[in-house]
Amino acid sequence: DVKVTQSSRYLVKRTGEKVFLECVQDMDHENMFWYRQDPGLGLRLIYFSYDVKMKEKGDIPEGYSVSREKKERFSLILESASTNQTSMYLCASSPRLHGTNEAFFGQGTRLTVV
Amino acid sequence: QKEVEQDPGPLSVPEGAIVSLNCTYSNSAFQYFMWYRQYSRKGPELLMYTYSSGNKEDGRFTAQVDKSSKYISLFIRDSQPSDSATYLCAMTDRGSTLGRLYFGRGTQLTVWP
């Protein structure tokens, strides 16, 4: 069974902290994505990566960075957490060339910044 | 203008009703069209996908794509309380976008018994 695993379901951090959200997939997918999901705004793409050490900005990259040192792992970093980064964060992966680019999602991390 | 528009609802229907969910899009290069279902506190899961125009049926679910109108639909027949979820449309052109999917905002559906 395919799996995308996010390291935490719930996280509470203080303003100004550096926050790491980890995502691991076991499907050997080339593409990996980080989204945030907010009521009324839907899924918004923060960053994505189509290969190891490669990254592309999505629609809302400000305040975030990413790291992909290994194919199966994609990390989202909040350099200095702020209250407006309180959200549900979803990681996804997809194969690059075949099929429909179906994305497989993790269960999400609900981050609260206080 | 967002590339994909979807009415967020909420939509509330009685059990057994036919549900129609819709999205419009602006990028004529989109070729693959998907519907994801997201239960509360879970990640989205792929429900159906369609390539180019036409219909696709899977049990109680039918996906339709009208590329000339840039309009896609998902129909749910004989809706059940277990269908209560948020439904997100997604689409891609595969080629130039490096596998990126473009999502609608999602429509929240409640089916009451």
PDB file of C-alpha atoms in Angstrom:
ATOM      1  CA  ASP A   1       0.000   0.000   0.000  1.00  0.00           C
ATOM      2  CA  VAL A   2       1.377   3.395  -0.988  1.00  0.00           C
ATOM      3  CA  LYS A   3       2.274   5.690   1.819  1.00  0.00           C
ATOM      4  CA  VAL A   4       3.171   9.313   2.502  1.00  0.00           C
ATOM      5  CA  THR A   5       4.008   9.876   6.141  1.00  0.00           C
ATOM      6  CA  GLN A   6       4.214  13.227   7.867  1.00  0.00           C
ATOM      7  CA  SER A   7       6.179  13.308  11.081  1.00  0.00           C
ATOM      8  CA  SER A   8       3.527  14.974  13.267  1.00  0.00           C
ATOM      9  CA  ARG A   9      -0.257  15.218  13.263  1.00  0.00           C
ATOM     10  CA  TYR A  10      -0.385  18.195  15.614  1.00  0.00           C
ATOM     11  CA  LEU A  11       2.279  20.736  16.459  1.00  0.00           C
ATOM     12  CA  VAL A  12       2.296  23.841  18.646  1.00  0.00           C
ATOM     13  CA  LYS A  13       5.183  26.278  18.292  1.00  0.00           C
ATOM     14  CA  ARG A  14       6.016  29.741  19.544  1.00  0.00           C
ATOM     15  CA  THR A  15       6.388  32.824  17.393  1.00  0.00           C
ATOM     16  CA  GLY A  16       9.940  33.162  16.124  1.00  0.00           C
ATOM     17  CA  GLU A  17      10.815  29.479  16.452  1.00  0.00           C
ATOM     18  CA  LYS A  18      12.362  27.581  13.567  1.00  0.00           C
ATOM     19  CA  VAL A  19      10.009  24.757  12.639  1.00  0.00           C
ATOM     20  CA  PHE A  20      10.724  21.605  10.643  1.00  0.00           C
ATOM     21  CA  LEU A  21       7.959  19.557   9.036  1.00  0.00           C
ATOM     22  CA  GLU A  22       9.129  16.211   7.692  1.00  0.00           C
ATOM     23  CA  CYS A  23       7.575  14.090   4.972  1.00  0.00           C
ATOM     24  CA  VAL A  24       8.620  10.632   3.786  1.00  0.00           C
ATOM     25  CA  GLN A  25       7.213   8.608   0.873  1.00  0.00           C
ATOM     26  CA  ASP A  26       7.844   4.954   0.108  1.00  0.00           C
ATOM     27  CA  MET A  27       6.769   4.896  -3.551  1.00  0.00           C
ATOM     28  CA  ASP A  28      10.031   6.024  -5.199  1.00  0.00           C
ATOM     29  CA  HIS A  29       8.229   9.086  -6.602  1.00  0.00           C
ATOM     30  CA  GLU A  30      10.217  11.859  -8.217  1.00  0.00           C
ATOM     31  CA  ASN A  31       7.834  14.711  -7.387  1.00  0.00           C
ATOM     32  CA  MET A  32       7.063  15.929  -3.894  1.00  0.00           C
ATOM     33  CA  PHE A  33       4.931  18.867  -2.794  1.00  0.00           C
ATOM     34  CA  TRP A  34       4.106  20.953   0.238  1.00  0.00           C
ATOM     35  CA  TYR A  35       0.700  22.629   0.499  1.00  0.00           C
ATOM     36  CA  ARG A  36      -1.079  24.541   3.167  1.00  0.00           C
ATOM     37  CA  GLN A  37      -4.838  24.318   3.510  1.00  0.00           C
ATOM     38  CA  ASP A  38      -6.937  27.057   5.072  1.00  0.00           C
ATOM     39  CA  PRO A  39     -10.735  27.393   5.274  1.00  0.00           C
ATOM     40  CA  GLY A  40     -12.095  29.203   2.249  1.00  0.00           C
ATOM     41  CA  LEU A  41      -8.714  29.262   0.505  1.00  0.00           C
ATOM     42  CA  GLY A  42      -8.304  25.608  -0.375  1.00  0.00           C
ATOM     43  CA  LEU A  43      -4.936  24.016  -1.075  1.00  0.00           C
ATOM     44  CA  ARG A  44      -2.136  26.453  -1.814  1.00  0.00           C
ATOM     45  CA  LEU A  45       1.205  25.236  -3.112  1.00  0.00           C
ATOM     46  CA  ILE A  46       4.208  26.383  -1.101  1.00  0.00           C
ATOM     47  CA  TYR A  47       7.099  24.524  -2.758  1.00  0.00           C
ATOM     48  CA  PHE A  48       7.618  21.448  -4.849  1.00  0.00           C
ATOM     49  CA  SER A  49      10.544  19.328  -5.897  1.00  0.00           C
ATOM     50  CA  TYR A  50      10.881  17.183  -9.023  1.00  0.00           C
ATOM     51  CA  ASP A  51      14.217  15.611  -8.122  1.00  0.00           C
ATOM     52  CA  VAL A  52      16.744  15.311  -5.334  1.00  0.00           C
ATOM     53  CA  LYS A  53      18.221  18.707  -4.442  1.00  0.00           C
ATOM     54  CA  MET A  54      15.853  20.441  -6.879  1.00  0.00           C
ATOM     55  CA  LYS A  55      13.114  22.788  -5.734  1.00  0.00           C
ATOM     56  CA  GLU A  56      10.622  25.133  -7.285  1.00  0.00           C
ATOM     57  CA  LYS A  57       8.606  27.894  -5.650  1.00  0.00           C
ATOM     58  CA  GLY A  58       4.883  27.479  -5.602  1.00  0.00           C
ATOM     59  CA  ASP A  59       2.331  30.217  -5.121  1.00  0.00           C
ATOM     60  CA  ILE A  60       3.125  31.199  -1.528  1.00  0.00           C
ATOM     61  CA  PRO A  61       6.814  30.490  -0.764  1.00  0.00           C
ATOM     62  CA  GLU A  62       7.428  33.538   1.436  1.00  0.00           C
ATOM     63  CA  GLY A  63       8.489  32.603   4.950  1.00  0.00           C
ATOM     64  CA  TYR A  64       9.229  28.995   3.989  1.00  0.00           C
ATOM     65  CA  SER A  65      12.142  26.993   2.667  1.00  0.00           C
ATOM     66  CA  VAL A  66      12.523  23.330   1.746  1.00  0.00           C
ATOM     67  CA  SER A  67      15.144  20.637   1.645  1.00  0.00           C
ATOM     68  CA  ARG A  68      15.337  17.455  -0.394  1.00  0.00           C
ATOM     69  CA  GLU A  69      18.576  15.613   0.250  1.00  0.00           C
ATOM     70  CA  LYS A  70      17.124  12.153  -0.403  1.00  0.00           C
ATOM     71  CA  LYS A  71      14.496  11.075  -2.898  1.00  0.00           C
ATOM     72  CA  GLU A  72      12.075   9.803  -0.279  1.00  0.00           C
ATOM     73  CA  ARG A  73      12.238  12.792   2.086  1.00  0.00           C
ATOM     74  CA  PHE A  74      11.026  16.360   1.639  1.00  0.00           C
ATOM     75  CA  SER A  75      11.251  18.816   4.504  1.00  0.00           C
ATOM     76  CA  LEU A  76       9.439  22.119   4.954  1.00  0.00           C
ATOM     77  CA  ILE A  77      11.143  24.717   7.118  1.00  0.00           C
ATOM     78  CA  LEU A  78       9.559  27.748   8.685  1.00  0.00           C
ATOM     79  CA  GLU A  79      12.551  29.964   9.329  1.00  0.00           C
ATOM     80  CA  SER A  80      10.832  32.123  11.952  1.00  0.00           C
ATOM     81  CA  ALA A  81       7.303  30.975  12.682  1.00  0.00           C
ATOM     82  CA  SER A  82       4.566  33.585  12.749  1.00  0.00           C
ATOM     83  CA  THR A  83       0.918  33.363  13.792  1.00  0.00           C
ATOM     84  CA  ASN A  84      -0.242  33.717  10.179  1.00  0.00           C
ATOM     85  CA  GLN A  85       1.476  30.411   9.454  1.00  0.00           C
ATOM     86  CA  THR A  86      -1.010  28.590  11.657  1.00  0.00           C
ATOM     87  CA  SER A  87      -2.554  26.139   9.202  1.00  0.00           C
ATOM     88  CA  MET A  88      -2.941  22.553   8.039  1.00  0.00           C
ATOM     89  CA  TYR A  89       0.148  21.474   6.101  1.00  0.00           C
ATOM     90  CA  LEU A  90      -0.141  18.667   3.582  1.00  0.00           C
ATOM     91  CA  CYS A  91       2.686  16.825   1.877  1.00  0.00           C
ATOM     92  CA  ALA A  92       2.147  14.915  -1.360  1.00  0.00           C
ATOM     93  CA  SER A  93       4.153  12.889  -3.849  1.00  0.00           C
ATOM     94  CA  SER A  94       3.586  11.807  -7.446  1.00  0.00           C
ATOM     95  CA  PRO A  95       5.423   9.943 -10.203  1.00  0.00           C
ATOM     96  CA  ARG A  96       6.971  12.145 -12.844  1.00  0.00           C
ATOM     97  CA  LEU A  97       6.272  10.589 -16.178  1.00  0.00           C
ATOM     98  CA  HIS A  98       3.644   7.922 -16.078  1.00  0.00           C
ATOM     99  CA  GLY A  99      -0.074   7.931 -15.555  1.00  0.00           C
ATOM    100  CA  THR A 100      -2.047  10.934 -14.482  1.00  0.00           C
ATOM    101  CA  ASN A 101       0.360  12.566 -12.066  1.00  0.00           C
ATOM    102  CA  GLU A 102      -1.904  11.291  -9.332  1.00  0.00           C
ATOM    103  CA  ALA A 103      -0.742  12.839  -6.099  1.00  0.00           C
ATOM    104  CA  PHE A 104      -0.731  10.811  -2.904  1.00  0.00           C
ATOM    105  CA  PHE A 105      -1.178  12.844   0.251  1.00  0.00           C
ATOM    106  CA  GLY A 106      -0.047  12.454   3.798  1.00  0.00           C
ATOM    107  CA  GLN A 107      -2.463  12.779   6.698  1.00  0.00           C
ATOM    108  CA  GLY A 108      -1.530  16.406   7.326  1.00  0.00           C
ATOM    109  CA  THR A 109       0.126  18.348  10.134  1.00  0.00           C
ATOM    110  CA  ARG A 110      -1.992  20.874  11.958  1.00  0.00           C
ATOM    111  CA  LEU A 111       0.436  23.574  13.060  1.00  0.00           C
ATOM    112  CA  THR A 112      -0.518  26.201  15.602  1.00  0.00           C
ATOM    113  CA  VAL A 113       1.837  29.134  16.168  1.00  0.00           C
ATOM    114  CA  VAL A 114       1.226  30.996  19.426  1.00  0.00           C
TER     115      VAL A 114
ATOM    116  CA  GLN B   1      -8.263  35.082 -11.602  1.00  0.00           C
ATOM    117  CA  LYS B   2      -7.410  31.682 -10.213  1.00  0.00           C
ATOM    118  CA  GLU B   3      -6.653  29.008 -12.767  1.00  0.00           C
ATOM    119  CA  VAL B   4      -9.292  26.711 -11.281  1.00  0.00           C
ATOM    120  CA  GLU B   5     -12.565  27.964  -9.810  1.00  0.00           C
ATOM    121  CA  GLN B   6     -14.795  25.856  -7.572  1.00  0.00           C
ATOM    122  CA  ASP B   7     -17.771  26.905  -5.483  1.00  0.00           C
ATOM    123  CA  PRO B   8     -16.866  26.040  -1.868  1.00  0.00           C
ATOM    124  CA  GLY B   9     -20.492  25.495  -0.830  1.00  0.00           C
ATOM    125  CA  PRO B  10     -21.342  24.192   1.673  1.00  0.00           C
ATOM    126  CA  LEU B  11     -23.756  21.822   0.006  1.00  0.00           C
ATOM    127  CA  SER B  12     -26.259  19.882   2.113  1.00  0.00           C
ATOM    128  CA  VAL B  13     -28.502  17.194   0.593  1.00  0.00           C
ATOM    129  CA  PRO B  14     -30.719  14.346   1.864  1.00  0.00           C
ATOM    130  CA  GLU B  15     -29.649  10.744   1.492  1.00  0.00           C
ATOM    131  CA  GLY B  16     -30.477   9.382  -1.955  1.00  0.00           C
ATOM    132  CA  ALA B  17     -30.161  12.726  -3.736  1.00  0.00           C
ATOM    133  CA  ILE B  18     -28.134  13.273  -6.893  1.00  0.00           C
ATOM    134  CA  VAL B  19     -25.227  15.606  -6.228  1.00  0.00           C
ATOM    135  CA  SER B  20     -23.546  17.749  -8.866  1.00  0.00           C
ATOM    136  CA  LEU B  21     -20.146  19.302  -8.198  1.00  0.00           C
ATOM    137  CA  ASN B  22     -18.464  21.577 -10.726  1.00  0.00           C
ATOM    138  CA  CYS B  23     -15.253  23.389 -11.583  1.00  0.00           C
ATOM    139  CA  THR B  24     -14.235  25.792 -14.298  1.00  0.00           C
ATOM    140  CA  TYR B  25     -10.719  26.489 -15.468  1.00  0.00           C
ATOM    141  CA  SER B  26      -8.881  28.958 -17.652  1.00  0.00           C
ATOM    142  CA  ASN B  27      -5.812  27.076 -18.949  1.00  0.00           C
ATOM    143  CA  SER B  28      -6.665  25.332 -22.218  1.00  0.00           C
ATOM    144  CA  ALA B  29      -3.495  23.199 -21.901  1.00  0.00           C
ATOM    145  CA  PHE B  30      -4.973  21.142 -19.065  1.00  0.00           C
ATOM    146  CA  GLN B  31      -5.515  17.553 -20.184  1.00  0.00           C
ATOM    147  CA  TYR B  32      -5.849  15.461 -17.025  1.00  0.00           C
ATOM    148  CA  PHE B  33      -8.730  16.104 -14.689  1.00  0.00           C
ATOM    149  CA  MET B  34      -9.149  14.629 -11.247  1.00  0.00           C
ATOM    150  CA  TRP B  35     -11.498  14.616  -8.327  1.00  0.00           C
ATOM    151  CA  TYR B  36     -10.155  14.156  -4.823  1.00  0.00           C
ATOM    152  CA  ARG B  37     -12.207  13.398  -1.729  1.00  0.00           C
ATOM    153  CA  GLN B  38     -11.086  14.624   1.657  1.00  0.00           C
ATOM    154  CA  TYR B  39     -12.667  13.430   4.875  1.00  0.00           C
ATOM    155  CA  SER B  40     -12.412  15.600   7.959  1.00  0.00           C
ATOM    156  CA  ARG B  41      -8.896  15.635   9.466  1.00  0.00           C
ATOM    157  CA  LYS B  42      -7.505  13.467   6.648  1.00  0.00           C
ATOM    158  CA  GLY B  43      -5.448  14.090   3.552  1.00  0.00           C
ATOM    159  CA  PRO B  44      -7.172  14.127   0.129  1.00  0.00           C
ATOM    160  CA  GLU B  45      -7.483  10.836  -1.770  1.00  0.00           C
ATOM    161  CA  LEU B  46      -7.965  10.404  -5.499  1.00  0.00           C
ATOM    162  CA  LEU B  47     -11.556   9.515  -6.351  1.00  0.00           C
ATOM    163  CA  MET B  48     -11.590   9.666 -10.148  1.00  0.00           C
ATOM    164  CA  TYR B  49      -9.567  10.920 -13.065  1.00  0.00           C
ATOM    165  CA  THR B  50     -10.364  11.635 -16.704  1.00  0.00           C
ATOM    166  CA  TYR B  51      -8.119  12.293 -19.638  1.00  0.00           C
ATOM    167  CA  SER B  52      -9.259  14.991 -22.079  1.00  0.00           C
ATOM    168  CA  SER B  53     -12.989  15.258 -22.793  1.00  0.00           C
ATOM    169  CA  GLY B  54     -15.769  12.809 -22.142  1.00  0.00           C
ATOM    170  CA  ASN B  55     -17.408  10.869 -19.355  1.00  0.00           C
ATOM    171  CA  LYS B  56     -16.147   8.278 -16.934  1.00  0.00           C
ATOM    172  CA  GLU B  57     -18.291   6.226 -14.624  1.00  0.00           C
ATOM    173  CA  ASP B  58     -17.292   4.338 -11.487  1.00  0.00           C
ATOM    174  CA  GLY B  59     -20.163   2.929  -9.480  1.00  0.00           C
ATOM    175  CA  ARG B  60     -22.273   5.818  -8.192  1.00  0.00           C
ATOM    176  CA  PHE B  61     -19.768   8.412  -9.427  1.00  0.00           C
ATOM    177  CA  THR B  62     -19.587   9.974 -12.890  1.00  0.00           C
ATOM    178  CA  ALA B  63     -16.958  12.464 -13.993  1.00  0.00           C
ATOM    179  CA  GLN B  64     -17.561  14.679 -17.026  1.00  0.00           C
ATOM    180  CA  VAL B  65     -15.150  16.950 -18.865  1.00  0.00           C
ATOM    181  CA  ASP B  66     -16.178  19.558 -21.421  1.00  0.00           C
ATOM    182  CA  LYS B  67     -12.945  21.056 -22.723  1.00  0.00           C
ATOM    183  CA  SER B  68     -14.721  23.397 -25.127  1.00  0.00           C
ATOM    184  CA  SER B  69     -16.399  25.080 -22.165  1.00  0.00           C
ATOM    185  CA  LYS B  70     -13.486  24.505 -19.770  1.00  0.00           C
ATOM    186  CA  TYR B  71     -15.907  22.900 -17.351  1.00  0.00           C
ATOM    187  CA  ILE B  72     -15.742  19.668 -15.361  1.00  0.00           C
ATOM    188  CA  SER B  73     -18.349  17.961 -13.218  1.00  0.00           C
ATOM    189  CA  LEU B  74     -18.677  15.159 -10.723  1.00  0.00           C
ATOM    190  CA  PHE B  75     -22.059  13.531 -10.228  1.00  0.00           C
ATOM    191  CA  ILE B  76     -22.883  11.348  -7.252  1.00  0.00           C
ATOM    192  CA  ARG B  77     -25.987   9.182  -7.569  1.00  0.00           C
ATOM    193  CA  ASP B  78     -27.905   7.787  -4.609  1.00  0.00           C
ATOM    194  CA  SER B  79     -25.773   9.837  -2.226  1.00  0.00           C
ATOM    195  CA  GLN B  80     -24.984   8.325   1.178  1.00  0.00           C
ATOM    196  CA  PRO B  81     -24.007   9.892   4.517  1.00  0.00           C
ATOM    197  CA  SER B  82     -20.577   8.313   3.993  1.00  0.00           C
ATOM    198  CA  ASP B  83     -20.154  10.629   0.975  1.00  0.00           C
ATOM    199  CA  SER B  84     -20.004  13.599   3.353  1.00  0.00           C
ATOM    200  CA  ALA B  85     -16.596  15.119   2.699  1.00  0.00           C
ATOM    201  CA  THR B  86     -14.859  17.931   0.874  1.00  0.00           C
ATOM    202  CA  TYR B  87     -14.453  17.315  -2.854  1.00  0.00           C
ATOM    203  CA  LEU B  88     -11.579  18.970  -4.662  1.00  0.00           C
ATOM    204  CA  CYS B  89     -11.115  19.144  -8.402  1.00  0.00           C
ATOM    205  CA  ALA B  90      -7.577  19.113  -9.763  1.00  0.00           C
ATOM    206  CA  MET B  91      -6.009  19.289 -13.186  1.00  0.00           C
ATOM    207  CA  THR B  92      -2.665  19.357 -14.963  1.00  0.00           C
ATOM    208  CA  ASP B  93      -1.055  19.510 -18.352  1.00  0.00           C
ATOM    209  CA  ARG B  94       1.689  17.076 -17.255  1.00  0.00           C
ATOM    210  CA  GLY B  95       4.263  18.536 -19.613  1.00  0.00           C
ATOM    211  CA  SER B  96       5.302  22.049 -18.754  1.00  0.00           C
ATOM    212  CA  THR B  97       4.242  22.081 -15.136  1.00  0.00           C
ATOM    213  CA  LEU B  98       6.653  19.414 -13.863  1.00  0.00           C
ATOM    214  CA  GLY B  99       3.833  17.352 -12.467  1.00  0.00           C
ATOM    215  CA  ARG B 100       2.181  20.141 -10.597  1.00  0.00           C
ATOM    216  CA  LEU B 101      -1.568  19.827  -9.980  1.00  0.00           C
ATOM    217  CA  TYR B 102      -3.841  22.862  -9.904  1.00  0.00           C
ATOM    218  CA  PHE B 103      -6.607  22.531  -7.341  1.00  0.00           C
ATOM    219  CA  GLY B 104      -9.980  24.129  -6.862  1.00  0.00           C
ATOM    220  CA  ARG B 105     -10.854  25.384  -3.384  1.00  0.00           C
ATOM    221  CA  GLY B 106     -13.002  22.336  -2.658  1.00  0.00           C
ATOM    222  CA  THR B 107     -16.750  21.918  -2.084  1.00  0.00           C
ATOM    223  CA  GLN B 108     -17.904  20.773   1.344  1.00  0.00           C
ATOM    224  CA  LEU B 109     -20.719  18.232   1.008  1.00  0.00           C
ATOM    225  CA  THR B 110     -22.981  16.950   3.764  1.00  0.00           C
ATOM    226  CA  VAL B 111     -25.435  14.119   3.093  1.00  0.00           C
ATOM    227  CA  TRP B 112     -27.939  13.814   5.914  1.00  0.00           C
ATOM    228  CA  PRO B 113     -29.881  10.607   6.641  1.00  0.00           C
TER     229      PRO B 113
END
